[in-house]
């Protein structure tokens, strides 16, 4: 029923609103049998995570500092916690670890007058 056209809203409520991932669904529906190759083919590609740089290049010319919130949500006693893919990985790294990454071009510019107040959210 969940895979039918009529089950679309129920599927959305169960999976998206219920914060269920593929592993949750495979455990919930043990009759679904997939080989590892089939599972990997069905999974969407992991999308890049974009974070804002929170350091200035004039004070840290050879490094980039990022400020991020580690994503962890307790989904109740019968469920494993929901964890952010990238922030959980970053949080587990030892301080001072080196990482590879890339930057995107941006049009963001601070005011030339350093006395102008700036609110950044």
PDB file of N, CA, C and O in Angstrom, residues 24-105:
ATOM      1  N   UNK A  24      16.428   1.875   8.775  1.00  0.00           N
ATOM      2  CA  UNK A  24      15.196   1.736   9.551  1.00  0.00           C
ATOM      3  C   UNK A  24      14.151   0.943   8.764  1.00  0.00           C
ATOM      4  O   UNK A  24      13.493   0.051   9.298  1.00  0.00           O
ATOM      5  N   UNK A  25      13.996   1.284   7.494  1.00  0.00           N
ATOM      6  CA  UNK A  25      12.980   0.624   6.664  1.00  0.00           C
ATOM      7  C   UNK A  25      13.323  -0.840   6.404  1.00  0.00           C
ATOM      8  O   UNK A  25      12.436  -1.704   6.415  1.00  0.00           O
ATOM      9  N   UNK A  26      14.599  -1.140   6.184  1.00  0.00           N
ATOM     10  CA  UNK A  26      14.994  -2.532   5.962  1.00  0.00           C
ATOM     11  C   UNK A  26      14.775  -3.372   7.219  1.00  0.00           C
ATOM     12  O   UNK A  26      14.393  -4.546   7.131  1.00  0.00           O
ATOM     13  N   UNK A  27      14.988  -2.765   8.387  1.00  0.00           N
ATOM     14  CA  UNK A  27      14.713  -3.483   9.645  1.00  0.00           C
ATOM     15  C   UNK A  27      13.214  -3.645   9.865  1.00  0.00           C
ATOM     16  O   UNK A  27      12.757  -4.664  10.370  1.00  0.00           O
ATOM     17  N   UNK A  28      12.444  -2.643   9.482  1.00  0.00           N
ATOM     18  CA  UNK A  28      10.996  -2.677   9.672  1.00  0.00           C
ATOM     19  C   UNK A  28      10.310  -3.655   8.715  1.00  0.00           C
ATOM     20  O   UNK A  28       9.293  -4.248   9.051  1.00  0.00           O
ATOM     21  N   UNK A  29      10.869  -3.798   7.530  1.00  0.00           N
ATOM     22  CA  UNK A  29      10.290  -4.693   6.517  1.00  0.00           C
ATOM     23  C   UNK A  29      11.311  -5.771   6.148  1.00  0.00           C
ATOM     24  O   UNK A  29      11.946  -5.717   5.087  1.00  0.00           O
ATOM     25  N   UNK A  30      11.501  -6.775   7.009  1.00  0.00           N
ATOM     26  CA  UNK A  30      12.539  -7.783   6.779  1.00  0.00           C
ATOM     27  C   UNK A  30      12.306  -8.646   5.537  1.00  0.00           C
ATOM     28  O   UNK A  30      13.226  -9.313   5.079  1.00  0.00           O
ATOM     29  N   UNK A  31      11.103  -8.603   4.974  1.00  0.00           N
ATOM     30  CA  UNK A  31      10.856  -9.395   3.763  1.00  0.00           C
ATOM     31  C   UNK A  31      11.558  -8.786   2.546  1.00  0.00           C
ATOM     32  O   UNK A  31      11.730  -9.456   1.527  1.00  0.00           O
ATOM     33  N   UNK A  32      11.978  -7.542   2.646  1.00  0.00           N
ATOM     34  CA  UNK A  32      12.728  -6.908   1.559  1.00  0.00           C
ATOM     35  C   UNK A  32      14.155  -7.453   1.595  1.00  0.00           C
ATOM     36  O   UNK A  32      14.851  -7.326   2.585  1.00  0.00           O
ATOM     37  N   UNK A  33      14.554  -8.083   0.529  1.00  0.00           N
ATOM     38  CA  UNK A  33      15.890  -8.682   0.438  1.00  0.00           C
ATOM     39  C   UNK A  33      16.637  -8.017  -0.711  1.00  0.00           C
ATOM     40  O   UNK A  33      16.203  -8.051  -1.856  1.00  0.00           O
ATOM     41  N   UNK A  34      17.753  -7.382  -0.382  1.00  0.00           N
ATOM     42  CA  UNK A  34      18.587  -6.726  -1.384  1.00  0.00           C
ATOM     43  C   UNK A  34      20.032  -7.172  -1.220  1.00  0.00           C
ATOM     44  O   UNK A  34      20.515  -7.307  -0.097  1.00  0.00           O
ATOM     45  N   UNK A  35      20.695  -7.376  -2.332  1.00  0.00           N
ATOM     46  CA  UNK A  35      22.139  -7.612  -2.256  1.00  0.00           C
ATOM     47  C   UNK A  35      22.793  -6.259  -1.985  1.00  0.00           C
ATOM     48  O   UNK A  35      22.182  -5.205  -2.161  1.00  0.00           O
ATOM     49  N   UNK A  36      24.045  -6.286  -1.574  1.00  0.00           N
ATOM     50  CA  UNK A  36      24.757  -5.044  -1.333  1.00  0.00           C
ATOM     51  C   UNK A  36      24.818  -4.208  -2.616  1.00  0.00           C
ATOM     52  O   UNK A  36      24.621  -2.997  -2.582  1.00  0.00           O
ATOM     53  N   UNK A  37      25.045  -4.858  -3.738  1.00  0.00           N
ATOM     54  CA  UNK A  37      25.123  -4.146  -5.021  1.00  0.00           C
ATOM     55  C   UNK A  37      23.785  -3.473  -5.336  1.00  0.00           C
ATOM     56  O   UNK A  37      23.758  -2.322  -5.792  1.00  0.00           O
ATOM     57  N   UNK A  38      22.669  -4.158  -5.101  1.00  0.00           N
ATOM     58  CA  UNK A  38      21.352  -3.568  -5.345  1.00  0.00           C
ATOM     59  C   UNK A  38      21.109  -2.375  -4.424  1.00  0.00           C
ATOM     60  O   UNK A  38      20.607  -1.335  -4.855  1.00  0.00           O
ATOM     61  N   UNK A  39      21.463  -2.529  -3.156  1.00  0.00           N
ATOM     62  CA  UNK A  39      21.279  -1.457  -2.199  1.00  0.00           C
ATOM     63  C   UNK A  39      22.084  -0.224  -2.606  1.00  0.00           C
ATOM     64  O   UNK A  39      21.556   0.894  -2.636  1.00  0.00           O
ATOM     65  N   UNK A  40      23.349  -0.417  -2.959  1.00  0.00           N
ATOM     66  CA  UNK A  40      24.196   0.711  -3.350  1.00  0.00           C
ATOM     67  C   UNK A  40      23.686   1.394  -4.612  1.00  0.00           C
ATOM     68  O   UNK A  40      23.791   2.611  -4.754  1.00  0.00           O
ATOM     69  N   UNK A  41      23.115   0.622  -5.514  1.00  0.00           N
ATOM     70  CA  UNK A  41      22.567   1.201  -6.737  1.00  0.00           C
ATOM     71  C   UNK A  41      21.330   2.053  -6.448  1.00  0.00           C
ATOM     72  O   UNK A  41      21.090   3.064  -7.101  1.00  0.00           O
ATOM     73  N   UNK A  42      20.557   1.661  -5.460  1.00  0.00           N
ATOM     74  CA  UNK A  42      19.327   2.384  -5.122  1.00  0.00           C
ATOM     75  C   UNK A  42      19.565   3.646  -4.293  1.00  0.00           C
ATOM     76  O   UNK A  42      18.774   4.585  -4.340  1.00  0.00           O
ATOM     77  N   UNK A  43      20.645   3.662  -3.525  1.00  0.00           N
ATOM     78  CA  UNK A  43      20.900   4.807  -2.650  1.00  0.00           C
ATOM     79  C   UNK A  43      21.285   6.036  -3.469  1.00  0.00           C
ATOM     80  O   UNK A  43      22.044   5.937  -4.433  1.00  0.00           O
ATOM     81  N   UNK A  44      20.774   7.203  -3.088  1.00  0.00           N
ATOM     82  CA  UNK A  44      21.185   8.426  -3.798  1.00  0.00           C
ATOM     83  C   UNK A  44      22.625   8.775  -3.443  1.00  0.00           C
ATOM     84  O   UNK A  44      23.119   8.405  -2.379  1.00  0.00           O
ATOM     85  N   UNK A  45      23.298   9.470  -4.347  1.00  0.00           N
ATOM     86  CA  UNK A  45      24.663   9.919  -4.076  1.00  0.00           C
ATOM     87  C   UNK A  45      24.634  10.899  -2.918  1.00  0.00           C
ATOM     88  O   UNK A  45      23.728  11.716  -2.803  1.00  0.00           O
ATOM     89  N   UNK A  46      25.624  10.823  -2.080  1.00  0.00           N
ATOM     90  CA  UNK A  46      25.750  11.749  -0.969  1.00  0.00           C
ATOM     91  C   UNK A  46      26.059  13.134  -1.526  1.00  0.00           C
ATOM     92  O   UNK A  46      26.996  13.305  -2.300  1.00  0.00           O
ATOM     93  N   UNK A  47      25.265  14.104  -1.164  1.00  0.00           N
ATOM     94  CA  UNK A  47      25.438  15.467  -1.659  1.00  0.00           C
ATOM     95  C   UNK A  47      26.501  16.201  -0.841  1.00  0.00           C
ATOM     96  O   UNK A  47      26.671  15.929   0.347  1.00  0.00           O
ATOM     97  N   UNK A  48      27.204  17.143  -1.466  1.00  0.00           N
ATOM     98  CA  UNK A  48      28.211  17.893  -0.720  1.00  0.00           C
ATOM     99  C   UNK A  48      27.560  18.699   0.399  1.00  0.00           C
ATOM    100  O   UNK A  48      26.404  19.102   0.292  1.00  0.00           O
ATOM    101  N   UNK A  49      28.300  18.897   1.456  1.00  0.00           N
ATOM    102  CA  UNK A  49      27.850  19.736   2.566  1.00  0.00           C
ATOM    103  C   UNK A  49      28.601  21.054   2.453  1.00  0.00           C
ATOM    104  O   UNK A  49      29.824  21.062   2.367  1.00  0.00           O
ATOM    105  N   UNK A  50      27.856  22.153   2.440  1.00  0.00           N
ATOM    106  CA  UNK A  50      28.478  23.468   2.336  1.00  0.00           C
ATOM    107  C   UNK A  50      28.415  24.159   3.693  1.00  0.00           C
ATOM    108  O   UNK A  50      27.372  24.208   4.325  1.00  0.00           O
ATOM    109  N   UNK A  51      29.550  24.654   4.129  1.00  0.00           N
ATOM    110  CA  UNK A  51      29.637  25.362   5.403  1.00  0.00           C
ATOM    111  C   UNK A  51      30.280  26.719   5.160  1.00  0.00           C
ATOM    112  O   UNK A  51      31.067  26.890   4.237  1.00  0.00           O
ATOM    113  N   UNK A  52      29.941  27.655   6.010  1.00  0.00           N
ATOM    114  CA  UNK A  52      30.546  28.982   5.912  1.00  0.00           C
ATOM    115  C   UNK A  52      31.884  28.985   6.635  1.00  0.00           C
ATOM    116  O   UNK A  52      32.022  28.403   7.706  1.00  0.00           O
ATOM    117  N   UNK A  53      32.822  29.675   6.043  1.00  0.00           N
ATOM    118  CA  UNK A  53      34.142  29.819   6.658  1.00  0.00           C
ATOM    119  C   UNK A  53      34.032  30.869   7.755  1.00  0.00           C
ATOM    120  O   UNK A  53      33.497  31.954   7.538  1.00  0.00           O
ATOM    121  N   UNK A  54      34.522  30.530   8.934  1.00  0.00           N
ATOM    122  CA  UNK A  54      34.410  31.462  10.064  1.00  0.00           C
ATOM    123  C   UNK A  54      35.763  32.030  10.482  1.00  0.00           C
ATOM    124  O   UNK A  54      35.900  32.554  11.575  1.00  0.00           O
ATOM    125  N   UNK A  55      36.751  31.925   9.615  1.00  0.00           N
ATOM    126  CA  UNK A  55      38.067  32.501   9.904  1.00  0.00           C
ATOM    127  C   UNK A  55      38.433  33.475   8.790  1.00  0.00           C
ATOM    128  O   UNK A  55      37.939  33.359   7.673  1.00  0.00           O
ATOM    129  N   UNK A  56      39.274  34.416   9.111  1.00  0.00           N
ATOM    130  CA  UNK A  56      39.710  35.401   8.119  1.00  0.00           C
ATOM    131  C   UNK A  56      41.051  34.983   7.528  1.00  0.00           C
ATOM    132  O   UNK A  56      41.951  34.547   8.243  1.00  0.00           O
ATOM    133  N   UNK A  57      41.169  35.128   6.215  1.00  0.00           N
ATOM    134  CA  UNK A  57      42.405  34.704   5.543  1.00  0.00           C
ATOM    135  C   UNK A  57      43.599  35.563   5.953  1.00  0.00           C
ATOM    136  O   UNK A  57      44.733  35.095   5.901  1.00  0.00           O
ATOM    137  N   UNK A  58      43.364  36.795   6.399  1.00  0.00           N
ATOM    138  CA  UNK A  58      44.499  37.624   6.812  1.00  0.00           C
ATOM    139  C   UNK A  58      45.039  37.215   8.190  1.00  0.00           C
ATOM    140  O   UNK A  58      46.190  37.465   8.507  1.00  0.00           O
ATOM    141  N   UNK A  59      44.239  36.553   9.017  1.00  0.00           N
ATOM    142  CA  UNK A  59      44.731  36.083  10.318  1.00  0.00           C
ATOM    143  C   UNK A  59      45.106  34.604  10.298  1.00  0.00           C
ATOM    144  O   UNK A  59      45.875  34.150  11.129  1.00  0.00           O
ATOM    145  N   UNK A  60      44.541  33.838   9.356  1.00  0.00           N
ATOM    146  CA  UNK A  60      44.849  32.404   9.217  1.00  0.00           C
ATOM    147  C   UNK A  60      45.079  32.094   7.726  1.00  0.00           C
ATOM    148  O   UNK A  60      44.251  31.443   7.089  1.00  0.00           O
ATOM    149  N   UNK A  61      46.202  32.549   7.179  1.00  0.00           N
ATOM    150  CA  UNK A  61      46.406  32.411   5.733  1.00  0.00           C
ATOM    151  C   UNK A  61      46.572  30.976   5.236  1.00  0.00           C
ATOM    152  O   UNK A  61      46.340  30.706   4.062  1.00  0.00           O
ATOM    153  N   UNK A  62      46.932  30.050   6.100  1.00  0.00           N
ATOM    154  CA  UNK A  62      47.176  28.683   5.617  1.00  0.00           C
ATOM    155  C   UNK A  62      46.136  27.680   6.119  1.00  0.00           C
ATOM    156  O   UNK A  62      46.331  26.474   5.995  1.00  0.00           O
ATOM    157  N   UNK A  63      45.057  28.173   6.701  1.00  0.00           N
ATOM    158  CA  UNK A  63      44.019  27.249   7.166  1.00  0.00           C
ATOM    159  C   UNK A  63      42.648  27.903   7.063  1.00  0.00           C
ATOM    160  O   UNK A  63      42.529  29.122   6.912  1.00  0.00           O
ATOM    161  N   UNK A  64      41.631  27.068   7.138  1.00  0.00           N
ATOM    162  CA  UNK A  64      40.243  27.514   7.096  1.00  0.00           C
ATOM    163  C   UNK A  64      39.552  26.969   8.330  1.00  0.00           C
ATOM    164  O   UNK A  64      39.697  25.792   8.656  1.00  0.00           O
ATOM    165  N   UNK A  65      38.823  27.806   9.011  1.00  0.00           N
ATOM    166  CA  UNK A  65      38.063  27.385  10.186  1.00  0.00           C
ATOM    167  C   UNK A  65      36.582  27.417   9.832  1.00  0.00           C
ATOM    168  O   UNK A  65      36.121  28.356   9.188  1.00  0.00           O
ATOM    169  N   UNK A  66      35.870  26.395  10.259  1.00  0.00           N
ATOM    170  CA  UNK A  66      34.445  26.276   9.973  1.00  0.00           C
ATOM    171  C   UNK A  66      33.694  26.159  11.290  1.00  0.00           C
ATOM    172  O   UNK A  66      34.134  25.462  12.204  1.00  0.00           O
ATOM    173  N   UNK A  67      32.577  26.849  11.377  1.00  0.00           N
ATOM    174  CA  UNK A  67      31.707  26.720  12.544  1.00  0.00           C
ATOM    175  C   UNK A  67      30.466  25.967  12.095  1.00  0.00           C
ATOM    176  O   UNK A  67      29.818  26.364  11.122  1.00  0.00           O
ATOM    177  N   UNK A  68      30.131  24.885  12.777  1.00  0.00           N
ATOM    178  CA  UNK A  68      28.966  24.075  12.407  1.00  0.00           C
ATOM    179  C   UNK A  68      28.335  23.491  13.663  1.00  0.00           C
ATOM    180  O   UNK A  68      29.002  23.334  14.684  1.00  0.00           O
ATOM    181  N   UNK A  69      27.073  23.189  13.574  1.00  0.00           N
ATOM    182  CA  UNK A  69      26.354  22.541  14.667  1.00  0.00           C
ATOM    183  C   UNK A  69      26.358  21.042  14.399  1.00  0.00           C
ATOM    184  O   UNK A  69      26.000  20.604  13.301  1.00  0.00           O
ATOM    185  N   UNK A  70      26.763  20.257  15.378  1.00  0.00           N
ATOM    186  CA  UNK A  70      26.757  18.798  15.229  1.00  0.00           C
ATOM    187  C   UNK A  70      25.302  18.338  15.319  1.00  0.00           C
ATOM    188  O   UNK A  70      24.612  18.611  16.296  1.00  0.00           O
ATOM    189  N   UNK A  71      24.843  17.661  14.270  1.00  0.00           N
ATOM    190  CA  UNK A  71      23.446  17.229  14.194  1.00  0.00           C
ATOM    191  C   UNK A  71      23.274  15.885  14.890  1.00  0.00           C
ATOM    192  O   UNK A  71      23.890  14.894  14.495  1.00  0.00           O
ATOM    193  N   UNK A  72      22.465  15.886  15.942  1.00  0.00           N
ATOM    194  CA  UNK A  72      22.107  14.656  16.659  1.00  0.00           C
ATOM    195  C   UNK A  72      20.698  14.837  17.199  1.00  0.00           C
ATOM    196  O   UNK A  72      20.436  15.793  17.928  1.00  0.00           O
ATOM    197  N   UNK A  73      19.804  13.929  16.843  1.00  0.00           N
ATOM    198  CA  UNK A  73      18.426  13.994  17.331  1.00  0.00           C
ATOM    199  C   UNK A  73      18.063  12.664  17.961  1.00  0.00           C
ATOM    200  O   UNK A  73      18.232  11.614  17.336  1.00  0.00           O
ATOM    201  N   UNK A  74      17.554  12.706  19.175  1.00  0.00           N
ATOM    202  CA  UNK A  74      17.072  11.501  19.838  1.00  0.00           C
ATOM    203  C   UNK A  74      15.660  11.242  19.330  1.00  0.00           C
ATOM    204  O   UNK A  74      14.776  12.093  19.461  1.00  0.00           O
ATOM    205  N   UNK A  75      15.429  10.095  18.740  1.00  0.00           N
ATOM    206  CA  UNK A  75      14.124   9.768  18.166  1.00  0.00           C
ATOM    207  C   UNK A  75      13.299   8.853  19.060  1.00  0.00           C
ATOM    208  O   UNK A  75      12.297   8.307  18.626  1.00  0.00           O
ATOM    209  N   UNK A  76      13.721   8.678  20.284  1.00  0.00           N
ATOM    210  CA  UNK A  76      12.947   7.860  21.211  1.00  0.00           C
ATOM    211  C   UNK A  76      13.651   6.568  21.566  1.00  0.00           C
ATOM    212  O   UNK A  76      14.649   6.194  20.946  1.00  0.00           O
ATOM    213  N   UNK A  77      13.095   5.866  22.555  1.00  0.00           N
ATOM    214  CA  UNK A  77      13.774   4.671  23.086  1.00  0.00           C
ATOM    215  C   UNK A  77      13.856   3.498  22.110  1.00  0.00           C
ATOM    216  O   UNK A  77      14.763   2.688  22.207  1.00  0.00           O
ATOM    217  N   UNK A  78      12.946   3.400  21.169  1.00  0.00           N
ATOM    218  CA  UNK A  78      12.951   2.273  20.227  1.00  0.00           C
ATOM    219  C   UNK A  78      13.726   2.558  18.953  1.00  0.00           C
ATOM    220  O   UNK A  78      13.788   1.722  18.065  1.00  0.00           O
ATOM    221  N   UNK A  79      14.318   3.755  18.855  1.00  0.00           N
ATOM    222  CA  UNK A  79      14.999   4.156  17.621  1.00  0.00           C
ATOM    223  C   UNK A  79      16.427   4.584  17.913  1.00  0.00           C
ATOM    224  O   UNK A  79      16.722   5.117  18.969  1.00  0.00           O
ATOM    225  N   UNK A  80      17.313   4.379  16.952  1.00  0.00           N
ATOM    226  CA  UNK A  80      18.685   4.860  17.107  1.00  0.00           C
ATOM    227  C   UNK A  80      18.682   6.362  16.814  1.00  0.00           C
ATOM    228  O   UNK A  80      17.840   6.853  16.069  1.00  0.00           O
ATOM    229  N   UNK A  81      19.629   7.108  17.392  1.00  0.00           N
ATOM    230  CA  UNK A  81      19.668   8.563  17.176  1.00  0.00           C
ATOM    231  C   UNK A  81      19.920   8.895  15.706  1.00  0.00           C
ATOM    232  O   UNK A  81      20.607   8.164  14.997  1.00  0.00           O
ATOM    233  N   UNK A  82      19.348   9.989  15.271  1.00  0.00           N
ATOM    234  CA  UNK A  82      19.592  10.510  13.931  1.00  0.00           C
ATOM    235  C   UNK A  82      20.834  11.390  14.012  1.00  0.00           C
ATOM    236  O   UNK A  82      20.892  12.295  14.835  1.00  0.00           O
ATOM    237  N   UNK A  83      21.834  11.105  13.181  1.00  0.00           N
ATOM    238  CA  UNK A  83      23.103  11.841  13.233  1.00  0.00           C
ATOM    239  C   UNK A  83      23.409  12.445  11.876  1.00  0.00           C
ATOM    240  O   UNK A  83      23.219  11.802  10.852  1.00  0.00           O
ATOM    241  N   UNK A  84      23.906  13.669  11.891  1.00  0.00           N
ATOM    242  CA  UNK A  84      24.341  14.310  10.659  1.00  0.00           C
ATOM    243  C   UNK A  84      25.561  13.598  10.100  1.00  0.00           C
ATOM    244  O   UNK A  84      26.472  13.245  10.854  1.00  0.00           O
ATOM    245  N   UNK A  85      25.587  13.378   8.812  1.00  0.00           N
ATOM    246  CA  UNK A  85      26.683  12.627   8.191  1.00  0.00           C
ATOM    247  C   UNK A  85      28.011  13.358   8.361  1.00  0.00           C
ATOM    248  O   UNK A  85      28.978  12.803   8.881  1.00  0.00           O
ATOM    249  N   UNK A  86      28.063  14.597   7.950  1.00  0.00           N
ATOM    250  CA  UNK A  86      29.341  15.318   7.962  1.00  0.00           C
ATOM    251  C   UNK A  86      29.683  15.852   9.348  1.00  0.00           C
ATOM    252  O   UNK A  86      30.822  15.710   9.794  1.00  0.00           O
ATOM    253  N   UNK A  87      28.722  16.468  10.034  1.00  0.00           N
ATOM    254  CA  UNK A  87      29.054  17.065  11.332  1.00  0.00           C
ATOM    255  C   UNK A  87      29.443  16.008  12.355  1.00  0.00           C
ATOM    256  O   UNK A  87      30.326  16.237  13.179  1.00  0.00           O
ATOM    257  N   UNK A  88      28.833  14.827  12.307  1.00  0.00           N
ATOM    258  CA  UNK A  88      29.204  13.751  13.223  1.00  0.00           C
ATOM    259  C   UNK A  88      30.626  13.274  12.922  1.00  0.00           C
ATOM    260  O   UNK A  88      31.421  13.026  13.831  1.00  0.00           O
ATOM    261  N   UNK A  89      30.951  13.171  11.636  1.00  0.00           N
ATOM    262  CA  UNK A  89      32.307  12.786  11.229  1.00  0.00           C
ATOM    263  C   UNK A  89      33.327  13.822  11.719  1.00  0.00           C
ATOM    264  O   UNK A  89      34.352  13.477  12.312  1.00  0.00           O
ATOM    265  N   UNK A  90      33.034  15.097  11.468  1.00  0.00           N
ATOM    266  CA  UNK A  90      33.955  16.159  11.887  1.00  0.00           C
ATOM    267  C   UNK A  90      34.123  16.179  13.402  1.00  0.00           C
ATOM    268  O   UNK A  90      35.230  16.361  13.911  1.00  0.00           O
ATOM    269  N   UNK A  91      33.042  15.973  14.123  1.00  0.00           N
ATOM    270  CA  UNK A  91      33.084  15.992  15.584  1.00  0.00           C
ATOM    271  C   UNK A  91      33.966  14.873  16.148  1.00  0.00           C
ATOM    272  O   UNK A  91      34.578  15.024  17.200  1.00  0.00           O
ATOM    273  N   UNK A  92      34.045  13.753  15.443  1.00  0.00           N
ATOM    274  CA  UNK A  92      34.817  12.606  15.921  1.00  0.00           C
ATOM    275  C   UNK A  92      36.313  12.732  15.628  1.00  0.00           C
ATOM    276  O   UNK A  92      37.122  11.996  16.186  1.00  0.00           O
ATOM    277  N   UNK A  93      36.690  13.674  14.769  1.00  0.00           N
ATOM    278  CA  UNK A  93      38.107  13.848  14.427  1.00  0.00           C
ATOM    279  C   UNK A  93      38.873  14.484  15.578  1.00  0.00           C
ATOM    280  O   UNK A  93      38.349  15.343  16.276  1.00  0.00           O
ATOM    281  N   UNK A  94      40.120  14.096  15.767  1.00  0.00           N
ATOM    282  CA  UNK A  94      40.954  14.767  16.782  1.00  0.00           C
ATOM    283  C   UNK A  94      41.178  16.229  16.401  1.00  0.00           C
ATOM    284  O   UNK A  94      41.245  16.562  15.215  1.00  0.00           O
ATOM    285  N   UNK A  95      41.287  17.100  17.392  1.00  0.00           N
ATOM    286  CA  UNK A  95      41.565  18.519  17.144  1.00  0.00           C
ATOM    287  C   UNK A  95      42.836  18.644  16.316  1.00  0.00           C
ATOM    288  O   UNK A  95      43.802  17.916  16.521  1.00  0.00           O
ATOM    289  N   UNK A  96      42.819  19.551  15.366  1.00  0.00           N
ATOM    290  CA  UNK A  96      43.993  19.777  14.519  1.00  0.00           C
ATOM    291  C   UNK A  96      44.094  18.865  13.325  1.00  0.00           C
ATOM    292  O   UNK A  96      45.071  18.923  12.582  1.00  0.00           O
ATOM    293  N   UNK A  97      43.087  18.002  13.108  1.00  0.00           N
ATOM    294  CA  UNK A  97      43.122  17.089  11.957  1.00  0.00           C
ATOM    295  C   UNK A  97      43.124  17.874  10.651  1.00  0.00           C
ATOM    296  O   UNK A  97      42.532  18.938  10.556  1.00  0.00           O
ATOM    297  N   UNK A  98      43.793  17.315   9.653  1.00  0.00           N
ATOM    298  CA  UNK A  98      43.807  17.929   8.323  1.00  0.00           C
ATOM    299  C   UNK A  98      42.763  17.259   7.450  1.00  0.00           C
ATOM    300  O   UNK A  98      42.616  16.041   7.464  1.00  0.00           O
ATOM    301  N   UNK A  99      42.051  18.070   6.686  1.00  0.00           N
ATOM    302  CA  UNK A  99      41.005  17.579   5.791  1.00  0.00           C
ATOM    303  C   UNK A  99      41.176  18.191   4.412  1.00  0.00           C
ATOM    304  O   UNK A  99      41.734  19.280   4.287  1.00  0.00           O
ATOM    305  N   UNK A 100      40.674  17.512   3.413  1.00  0.00           N
ATOM    306  CA  UNK A 100      40.641  18.079   2.071  1.00  0.00           C
ATOM    307  C   UNK A 100      39.249  18.645   1.826  1.00  0.00           C
ATOM    308  O   UNK A 100      38.263  18.136   2.342  1.00  0.00           O
ATOM    309  N   UNK A 101      39.188  19.680   1.038  1.00  0.00           N
ATOM    310  CA  UNK A 101      37.899  20.280   0.716  1.00  0.00           C
ATOM    311  C   UNK A 101      38.064  21.231  -0.443  1.00  0.00           C
ATOM    312  O   UNK A 101      39.121  21.281  -1.092  1.00  0.00           O
ATOM    313  N   UNK A 102      37.047  21.987  -0.705  1.00  0.00           N
ATOM    314  CA  UNK A 102      37.118  22.985  -1.760  1.00  0.00           C
ATOM    315  C   UNK A 102      36.245  24.165  -1.372  1.00  0.00           C
ATOM    316  O   UNK A 102      35.414  24.067  -0.472  1.00  0.00           O
ATOM    317  N   UNK A 103      36.448  25.276  -2.034  1.00  0.00           N
ATOM    318  CA  UNK A 103      35.640  26.465  -1.770  1.00  0.00           C
ATOM    319  C   UNK A 103      34.831  26.800  -3.018  1.00  0.00           C
ATOM    320  O   UNK A 103      35.197  26.419  -4.135  1.00  0.00           O
ATOM    321  N   UNK A 104      33.732  27.493  -2.781  1.00  0.00           N
ATOM    322  CA  UNK A 104      32.893  27.972  -3.878  1.00  0.00           C
ATOM    323  C   UNK A 104      33.052  29.481  -3.982  1.00  0.00           C
ATOM    324  O   UNK A 104      33.293  30.158  -2.990  1.00  0.00           O
ATOM    325  N   UNK A 105      32.895  29.988  -5.176  1.00  0.00           N
ATOM    326  CA  UNK A 105      32.929  31.425  -5.372  1.00  0.00           C
ATOM    327  C   UNK A 105      31.679  32.035  -4.744  1.00  0.00           C
ATOM    328  O   UNK A 105      30.588  31.465  -4.836  1.00  0.00           O
TER     329      UNK A 105
END
